[in-house]
């Protein structure tokens, strides 16, 4: 199959103009947010808690299947955004894809949510890749999963993490990336160009925190979000507006998300280059990106062009901001429809 790029014709000229800009200039454009938080309605799927071990740590997951369907199903491991827990965007995709006939496993990463592990709330590609591999083990071991038909789906930074996992794990037969935050230097320099510490300053901050901890100091933390403080992990107001509703008691006991991440994570997350694993990926790959998702068209196209596989597709959704792919019903429904269409005949 040939690679494809799908772009509505009335937006091609506009988006093509982005490619002439530097990534930093593009990411400095702050799109208006359009966020809708929803809770999936039960119906058409069943949920079962599923605990499993990752590197000796017990992780808490949830397995979703279509209701009233027995037998072995194709499976999907779903990896969420930076610092996320399973009750956020992962559950939105798991429930919808379960209705479409897939066994979907979501989980709290090591040190986050209901999962074990210390230090708490640490972020890094190596640990997340181990978690994804462990989740793949757990999904493959479930008697209701067809072990020859397992794929990976990543949302936001989970797309980068899933690329690392797919490049190394032959059990993952297909890849879908939703509104990816793609980890590579030029894109991250743009992401951190809106004020506050630069990319290099953040990496230095992470290494300094690591050194102090190695010398016996306590684990250091920084906030994930803030409406005004640009030194936080994700220093954009629109991102704050989405995550803020999960902070504190506003969501009751539905989630154990915390507005903090280890400072040392700066040295682990922002120093990798997702183009390297992309160059090894030889399974069918879908990249679905918003016009106003992180890095805009340049980031999505850069990673798309880095893929080794020819059976690939890039879809750009006009006018859609990054976090609308997290839980906006219209945007998520459309994304899931594209994923289901892509998976047909491939998984």
CSV table of C-alpha atoms in Angstrom, one decimal:
chain,number,residue,atom,x,y,z
A,1,UNK,CA,0.0,0.0,0.0
A,2,UNK,CA,1.2,3.5,-0.7
A,3,UNK,CA,1.6,6.2,1.9
A,4,UNK,CA,-1.2,8.8,2.1
A,5,UNK,CA,-1.6,12.3,3.3
A,6,UNK,CA,-5.2,13.4,3.8
A,7,UNK,CA,-5.9,17.1,3.9
A,8,UNK,CA,-9.1,18.9,3.0
A,9,UNK,CA,-8.5,20.8,-0.2
A,10,UNK,CA,-9.7,24.1,1.1
A,11,UNK,CA,-7.0,24.0,3.8
A,12,UNK,CA,-4.0,22.8,1.8
A,13,UNK,CA,-2.7,26.3,0.9
A,14,UNK,CA,-3.0,27.5,4.5
A,15,UNK,CA,-1.3,24.5,6.0
A,16,UNK,CA,1.3,24.3,3.3
A,17,UNK,CA,2.4,27.8,4.3
A,18,UNK,CA,3.3,26.5,7.8
A,19,UNK,CA,6.1,24.4,6.3
A,20,UNK,CA,8.0,27.6,5.4
A,21,UNK,CA,8.0,28.8,9.0
A,22,UNK,CA,10.5,27.7,11.7
A,23,UNK,CA,9.0,25.4,14.2
A,24,UNK,CA,9.6,27.9,17.0
A,25,UNK,CA,7.7,30.5,15.1
A,26,UNK,CA,4.8,28.2,14.6
A,27,UNK,CA,4.6,27.0,18.2
A,28,UNK,CA,4.6,30.5,19.5
A,29,UNK,CA,1.2,31.0,17.9
A,30,UNK,CA,-1.2,30.2,20.8
A,31,UNK,CA,-4.5,28.9,19.5
A,32,UNK,CA,-7.7,29.5,21.3
A,33,UNK,CA,-8.8,26.6,23.4
A,34,UNK,CA,-12.0,24.7,22.7
A,35,UNK,CA,-12.4,22.1,25.4
A,36,UNK,CA,-15.3,19.8,26.3
A,37,UNK,CA,-15.0,17.4,29.2
A,38,UNK,CA,-17.2,14.3,29.1
A,39,UNK,CA,-17.5,11.1,30.9
A,40,UNK,CA,-18.2,8.1,28.7
A,41,UNK,CA,-21.7,6.5,29.0
A,42,UNK,CA,-21.7,2.8,29.8
A,43,UNK,CA,-23.3,0.8,27.1
A,44,UNK,CA,-21.8,-1.3,24.4
A,45,UNK,CA,-18.7,-2.1,26.4
A,46,UNK,CA,-17.7,-3.9,29.6
A,47,UNK,CA,-14.8,-3.0,31.9
A,48,UNK,CA,-12.6,-5.2,34.0
A,49,UNK,CA,-9.8,-4.2,36.3
A,50,UNK,CA,-6.5,-5.8,35.3
A,51,UNK,CA,-3.3,-5.5,37.5
A,52,UNK,CA,0.0,-6.5,36.1
A,53,UNK,CA,3.7,-6.1,36.9
A,54,UNK,CA,6.2,-3.8,35.2
A,55,UNK,CA,9.8,-4.2,36.2
A,56,UNK,CA,8.6,-5.6,39.6
A,57,UNK,CA,6.1,-2.8,40.2
A,58,UNK,CA,2.3,-3.5,40.2
A,59,UNK,CA,0.5,-1.4,37.7
A,60,UNK,CA,-3.3,-0.9,37.7
A,61,UNK,CA,-5.0,-1.2,34.4
A,62,UNK,CA,-8.5,-1.5,33.0
A,63,UNK,CA,-9.5,-3.8,30.1
A,64,UNK,CA,-12.5,-2.8,28.0
A,65,UNK,CA,-14.3,-5.2,25.6
A,66,UNK,CA,-17.5,-5.0,23.6
A,67,UNK,CA,-20.4,-6.2,25.6
A,68,UNK,CA,-22.1,-9.4,24.7
A,69,UNK,CA,-19.1,-10.6,22.6
A,70,UNK,CA,-17.2,-13.7,23.4
A,71,UNK,CA,-14.1,-15.2,21.9
A,72,UNK,CA,-10.7,-13.8,21.0
A,73,UNK,CA,-10.6,-10.2,19.9
A,74,UNK,CA,-7.9,-8.0,18.4
A,75,UNK,CA,-6.3,-5.9,21.1
A,76,UNK,CA,-4.9,-2.4,21.6
A,77,UNK,CA,-2.6,-1.1,24.2
A,78,UNK,CA,-3.3,2.6,24.8
A,79,UNK,CA,-0.7,5.1,26.1
A,80,UNK,CA,-1.8,8.5,27.3
A,81,UNK,CA,-0.3,12.0,27.4
A,82,UNK,CA,2.5,13.4,29.6
A,83,UNK,CA,1.8,12.8,33.3
A,84,UNK,CA,-1.7,11.4,32.5
A,85,UNK,CA,-3.7,8.7,34.3
A,86,UNK,CA,-6.0,6.2,32.7
A,87,UNK,CA,-9.2,8.0,33.6
A,88,UNK,CA,-8.3,11.0,31.4
A,89,UNK,CA,-8.0,10.7,27.6
A,90,UNK,CA,-7.1,6.9,27.5
A,91,UNK,CA,-10.6,5.9,28.7
A,92,UNK,CA,-12.2,8.0,26.0
A,93,UNK,CA,-10.5,6.0,23.3
A,94,UNK,CA,-10.8,2.6,25.1
A,95,UNK,CA,-14.5,2.8,25.5
A,96,UNK,CA,-15.2,3.8,21.9
A,97,UNK,CA,-12.8,1.3,20.4
A,98,UNK,CA,-14.2,-1.5,22.6
A,99,UNK,CA,-17.7,-0.7,21.1
A,100,UNK,CA,-16.0,-1.1,17.7
A,101,UNK,CA,-14.9,-4.6,18.6
A,102,UNK,CA,-11.4,-4.3,20.2
A,103,UNK,CA,-10.0,-5.4,23.5
A,104,UNK,CA,-8.4,-2.2,24.9
A,105,UNK,CA,-6.0,-2.0,27.8
A,106,UNK,CA,-5.4,1.3,29.6
A,107,UNK,CA,-3.2,1.7,32.7
A,108,UNK,CA,-1.7,4.1,35.2
A,109,UNK,CA,2.1,4.3,34.4
A,110,UNK,CA,4.7,3.5,37.1
A,111,UNK,CA,4.6,6.0,39.9
A,112,UNK,CA,1.3,7.5,38.8
A,113,UNK,CA,-2.4,7.1,39.7
A,114,UNK,CA,-3.3,3.9,41.4
A,115,UNK,CA,-0.1,2.1,40.3
A,116,UNK,CA,2.8,1.5,42.5
A,117,UNK,CA,6.4,2.7,42.1
A,118,UNK,CA,8.7,5.3,43.4
A,119,UNK,CA,9.6,8.1,43.1
A,120,UNK,CA,6.0,9.1,42.4
A,121,UNK,CA,5.1,11.0,39.3
A,122,UNK,CA,8.3,10.5,37.3
A,123,UNK,CA,8.2,10.7,33.5
A,124,UNK,CA,10.5,9.2,31.0
A,125,UNK,CA,10.5,7.3,27.7
A,126,UNK,CA,12.5,4.3,29.1
A,127,UNK,CA,10.1,3.6,31.9
A,128,UNK,CA,7.1,4.2,29.8
A,129,UNK,CA,8.4,1.8,27.2
A,130,UNK,CA,8.8,-0.8,29.9
A,131,UNK,CA,5.3,-0.2,31.0
A,132,UNK,CA,3.9,-0.5,27.5
A,133,UNK,CA,5.8,-3.8,27.1
A,134,UNK,CA,4.3,-5.1,30.4
A,135,UNK,CA,0.9,-4.0,29.3
A,136,UNK,CA,1.4,-5.9,26.0
A,137,UNK,CA,2.3,-8.9,28.1
A,138,UNK,CA,-0.8,-8.6,30.1
A,139,UNK,CA,-3.1,-8.1,27.2
A,140,UNK,CA,-1.5,-11.0,25.3
A,141,UNK,CA,-2.0,-13.3,28.3
A,142,UNK,CA,-5.7,-12.5,28.6
A,143,UNK,CA,-7.7,-15.4,27.2
A,144,UNK,CA,-10.0,-13.0,25.3
A,145,UNK,CA,-7.2,-11.6,23.2
A,146,UNK,CA,-5.9,-12.8,19.8
A,147,UNK,CA,-2.2,-12.7,20.5
A,148,UNK,CA,-1.4,-12.3,16.8
A,149,UNK,CA,-3.6,-9.2,16.5
A,150,UNK,CA,-2.3,-6.6,19.0
A,151,UNK,CA,-1.6,-3.0,18.2
A,152,UNK,CA,-0.6,0.2,20.0
A,153,UNK,CA,-2.3,3.6,20.2
A,154,UNK,CA,-0.7,6.7,21.7
A,155,UNK,CA,-2.2,10.0,22.6
A,156,UNK,CA,-0.1,13.2,22.8
A,157,UNK,CA,3.3,12.3,24.3
A,158,UNK,CA,2.0,8.7,24.5
A,159,UNK,CA,2.4,8.7,20.7
A,160,UNK,CA,6.2,9.2,21.1
A,161,UNK,CA,6.4,6.6,23.8
A,162,UNK,CA,4.4,4.1,21.7
A,163,UNK,CA,6.8,4.7,18.8
A,164,UNK,CA,9.7,3.6,21.0
A,165,UNK,CA,7.7,0.5,22.0
A,166,UNK,CA,6.5,-0.5,18.6
A,167,UNK,CA,10.0,-0.1,17.1
A,168,UNK,CA,11.3,-2.8,19.6
A,169,UNK,CA,8.3,-5.1,20.1
A,170,UNK,CA,7.3,-7.3,17.2
A,171,UNK,CA,4.0,-8.3,18.9
A,172,UNK,CA,2.7,-4.8,18.2
A,173,UNK,CA,1.4,-5.1,14.6
A,174,UNK,CA,0.0,-1.7,13.9
A,175,UNK,CA,0.4,1.8,15.3
A,176,UNK,CA,-2.0,4.8,15.6
A,177,UNK,CA,-0.8,8.2,16.9
A,178,UNK,CA,-3.3,10.8,18.0
A,179,UNK,CA,-2.4,14.5,18.3
A,180,UNK,CA,1.2,13.5,19.1
A,181,UNK,CA,3.7,15.5,21.1
A,182,UNK,CA,6.7,14.4,19.1
A,183,UNK,CA,9.9,14.4,21.0
A,184,UNK,CA,12.7,15.9,19.0
A,185,UNK,CA,14.9,18.9,19.6
A,186,UNK,CA,13.5,21.4,17.0
A,187,UNK,CA,9.9,20.7,18.0
A,188,UNK,CA,10.6,21.0,21.7
A,189,UNK,CA,12.6,24.3,21.2
A,190,UNK,CA,9.4,25.6,19.7
A,191,UNK,CA,7.2,24.2,22.4
A,192,UNK,CA,9.3,26.0,25.1
A,193,UNK,CA,9.6,29.3,23.1
A,194,UNK,CA,6.7,31.1,24.8
A,195,UNK,CA,8.5,32.3,27.9
A,196,UNK,CA,10.0,30.5,30.9
A,197,UNK,CA,13.0,28.2,30.8
A,198,UNK,CA,14.2,27.2,27.3
A,199,UNK,CA,14.7,23.6,26.3
A,200,UNK,CA,18.4,23.6,27.3
A,201,UNK,CA,17.6,25.3,30.6
A,202,UNK,CA,15.0,22.6,31.4
A,203,UNK,CA,17.5,19.8,30.6
A,204,UNK,CA,20.1,21.5,32.8
A,205,UNK,CA,17.4,21.8,35.6
A,206,UNK,CA,16.7,18.1,35.3
A,207,UNK,CA,20.3,17.1,35.5
A,208,UNK,CA,20.9,19.3,38.5
A,209,UNK,CA,18.0,17.7,40.3
A,210,UNK,CA,19.3,14.3,39.5
A,211,UNK,CA,22.7,15.3,40.9
A,212,UNK,CA,21.3,16.6,44.2
A,213,UNK,CA,19.1,13.5,44.6
A,214,UNK,CA,22.2,11.2,43.9
A,215,UNK,CA,24.0,13.1,46.6
A,216,UNK,CA,21.3,12.2,49.1
A,217,UNK,CA,18.8,15.0,48.7
A,218,UNK,CA,15.0,14.6,48.5
A,219,UNK,CA,13.1,14.0,45.3
A,220,UNK,CA,12.3,17.4,43.8
A,221,UNK,CA,9.1,18.2,42.0
A,222,UNK,CA,7.7,20.9,39.7
A,223,UNK,CA,4.1,21.5,38.8
A,224,UNK,CA,2.7,20.1,35.5
A,225,UNK,CA,0.6,23.1,34.9
A,226,UNK,CA,0.0,26.7,36.0
A,227,UNK,CA,-2.1,29.5,34.6
A,228,UNK,CA,0.8,32.0,35.0
A,229,UNK,CA,4.1,30.2,35.9
A,230,UNK,CA,6.1,29.5,32.8
A,231,UNK,CA,8.6,27.3,34.6
A,232,UNK,CA,6.1,24.4,34.9
A,233,UNK,CA,6.4,21.2,32.8
A,234,UNK,CA,3.7,22.2,30.3
A,235,UNK,CA,3.8,26.0,30.1
A,236,UNK,CA,0.8,26.8,27.9
A,237,UNK,CA,-2.4,28.4,29.2
A,238,UNK,CA,-4.6,26.2,27.0
A,239,UNK,CA,-3.0,23.1,28.4
A,240,UNK,CA,-3.5,24.4,31.9
A,241,UNK,CA,-7.1,25.0,31.2
A,242,UNK,CA,-7.7,21.4,30.3
A,243,UNK,CA,-5.7,19.8,33.1
A,244,UNK,CA,-6.9,22.3,35.8
A,245,UNK,CA,-10.3,20.6,36.0
A,246,UNK,CA,-8.5,17.4,37.1
A,247,UNK,CA,-6.5,19.1,39.9
A,248,UNK,CA,-7.7,18.9,43.5
A,249,UNK,CA,-11.2,17.8,44.4
A,250,UNK,CA,-13.0,19.0,41.4
A,251,UNK,CA,-13.4,15.5,40.0
A,252,UNK,CA,-14.1,13.8,43.3
A,253,UNK,CA,-12.6,10.3,43.5
A,254,UNK,CA,-12.7,9.5,39.8
A,255,UNK,CA,-8.9,9.9,39.4
A,256,UNK,CA,-5.8,10.3,41.4
A,257,UNK,CA,-4.1,12.7,39.0
A,258,UNK,CA,-1.5,15.0,40.7
A,259,UNK,CA,-0.3,18.4,39.4
A,260,UNK,CA,3.4,17.5,39.9
A,261,UNK,CA,6.2,15.7,38.2
A,262,UNK,CA,9.8,15.0,39.3
A,263,UNK,CA,12.2,17.8,38.3
A,264,UNK,CA,14.6,15.1,37.1
A,265,UNK,CA,12.1,14.1,34.4
A,266,UNK,CA,13.3,17.2,32.4
A,267,UNK,CA,16.6,15.3,31.8
A,268,UNK,CA,14.9,12.2,30.6
A,269,UNK,CA,11.9,13.3,28.5
A,270,UNK,CA,13.3,16.3,26.6
A,271,UNK,CA,16.6,14.7,25.5
A,272,UNK,CA,15.3,11.9,23.2
A,273,UNK,CA,14.6,12.0,19.5
A,274,UNK,CA,11.5,10.1,18.3
A,275,UNK,CA,12.7,10.2,14.8
A,276,UNK,CA,15.1,7.4,15.6
A,277,UNK,CA,12.5,4.7,16.5
A,278,UNK,CA,10.3,6.1,13.7
A,279,UNK,CA,13.0,5.1,11.3
A,280,UNK,CA,12.7,1.5,12.6
A,281,UNK,CA,9.0,1.1,12.5
A,282,UNK,CA,7.8,-1.3,9.8
A,283,UNK,CA,4.2,-1.8,10.8
A,284,UNK,CA,1.2,0.1,9.3
A,285,UNK,CA,1.1,3.5,11.0
A,286,UNK,CA,-1.6,6.2,11.2
A,287,UNK,CA,-0.7,9.7,12.3
A,288,UNK,CA,-3.8,11.8,13.1
A,289,UNK,CA,-3.0,15.4,14.0
A,290,UNK,CA,-4.9,18.7,14.5
A,291,UNK,CA,-4.1,21.8,12.6
A,292,UNK,CA,-3.4,23.4,16.0
A,293,UNK,CA,-1.9,20.3,17.8
A,294,UNK,CA,1.6,20.4,19.2
A,295,UNK,CA,4.1,21.3,16.6
A,296,UNK,CA,1.4,21.9,14.0
A,297,UNK,CA,1.8,20.3,10.6
A,298,UNK,CA,5.6,20.5,10.7
A,299,UNK,CA,6.0,18.1,13.6
A,300,UNK,CA,3.5,15.5,12.3
A,301,UNK,CA,5.0,15.7,8.8
A,302,UNK,CA,8.6,15.4,10.2
A,303,UNK,CA,7.8,12.2,12.1
A,304,UNK,CA,5.6,10.8,9.2
A,305,UNK,CA,8.5,11.3,6.8
A,306,UNK,CA,10.9,9.6,9.3
A,307,UNK,CA,8.8,6.4,9.2
A,308,UNK,CA,10.4,3.3,7.6
A,309,UNK,CA,7.1,1.8,6.7
A,310,UNK,CA,5.3,2.5,3.4
A,311,UNK,CA,1.9,1.6,4.6
A,312,UNK,CA,1.2,4.8,6.4
A,313,UNK,CA,-1.3,7.6,6.5
A,314,UNK,CA,-1.2,11.2,7.7
A,315,UNK,CA,-4.5,13.0,8.5
A,316,UNK,CA,-4.7,16.6,9.5
A,317,UNK,CA,-7.9,17.9,11.1
A,318,UNK,CA,-8.4,21.6,10.2
A,319,UNK,CA,-8.8,24.0,13.1
A,320,UNK,CA,-8.6,21.5,15.9
A,321,UNK,CA,-6.4,22.3,18.9
A,322,UNK,CA,-4.3,19.7,20.7
A,323,UNK,CA,-6.4,18.9,23.8
A,324,UNK,CA,-9.7,18.6,21.9
A,325,UNK,CA,-8.4,15.1,20.9
A,326,UNK,CA,-8.4,14.3,24.7
A,327,UNK,CA,-12.2,14.3,25.3
A,328,UNK,CA,-14.1,16.6,22.9
A,329,UNK,CA,-16.9,14.1,21.9
A,330,UNK,CA,-17.0,15.3,18.3
A,331,UNK,CA,-13.3,15.2,17.8
A,332,UNK,CA,-12.7,11.9,19.6
A,333,UNK,CA,-15.6,10.2,17.8
A,334,UNK,CA,-14.1,11.3,14.5
A,335,UNK,CA,-10.6,10.2,15.5
A,336,UNK,CA,-11.9,6.8,16.6
A,337,UNK,CA,-13.7,6.5,13.3
A,338,UNK,CA,-10.5,7.1,11.4
A,339,UNK,CA,-8.6,4.6,13.6
A,340,UNK,CA,-11.2,1.9,13.1
A,341,UNK,CA,-11.1,2.5,9.3
A,342,UNK,CA,-7.3,2.3,9.4
A,343,UNK,CA,-7.3,-0.9,11.4
A,344,UNK,CA,-9.7,-2.7,9.2
A,345,UNK,CA,-7.7,-5.3,7.3
A,346,UNK,CA,-4.5,-4.5,9.2
A,347,UNK,CA,-5.2,-5.9,12.6
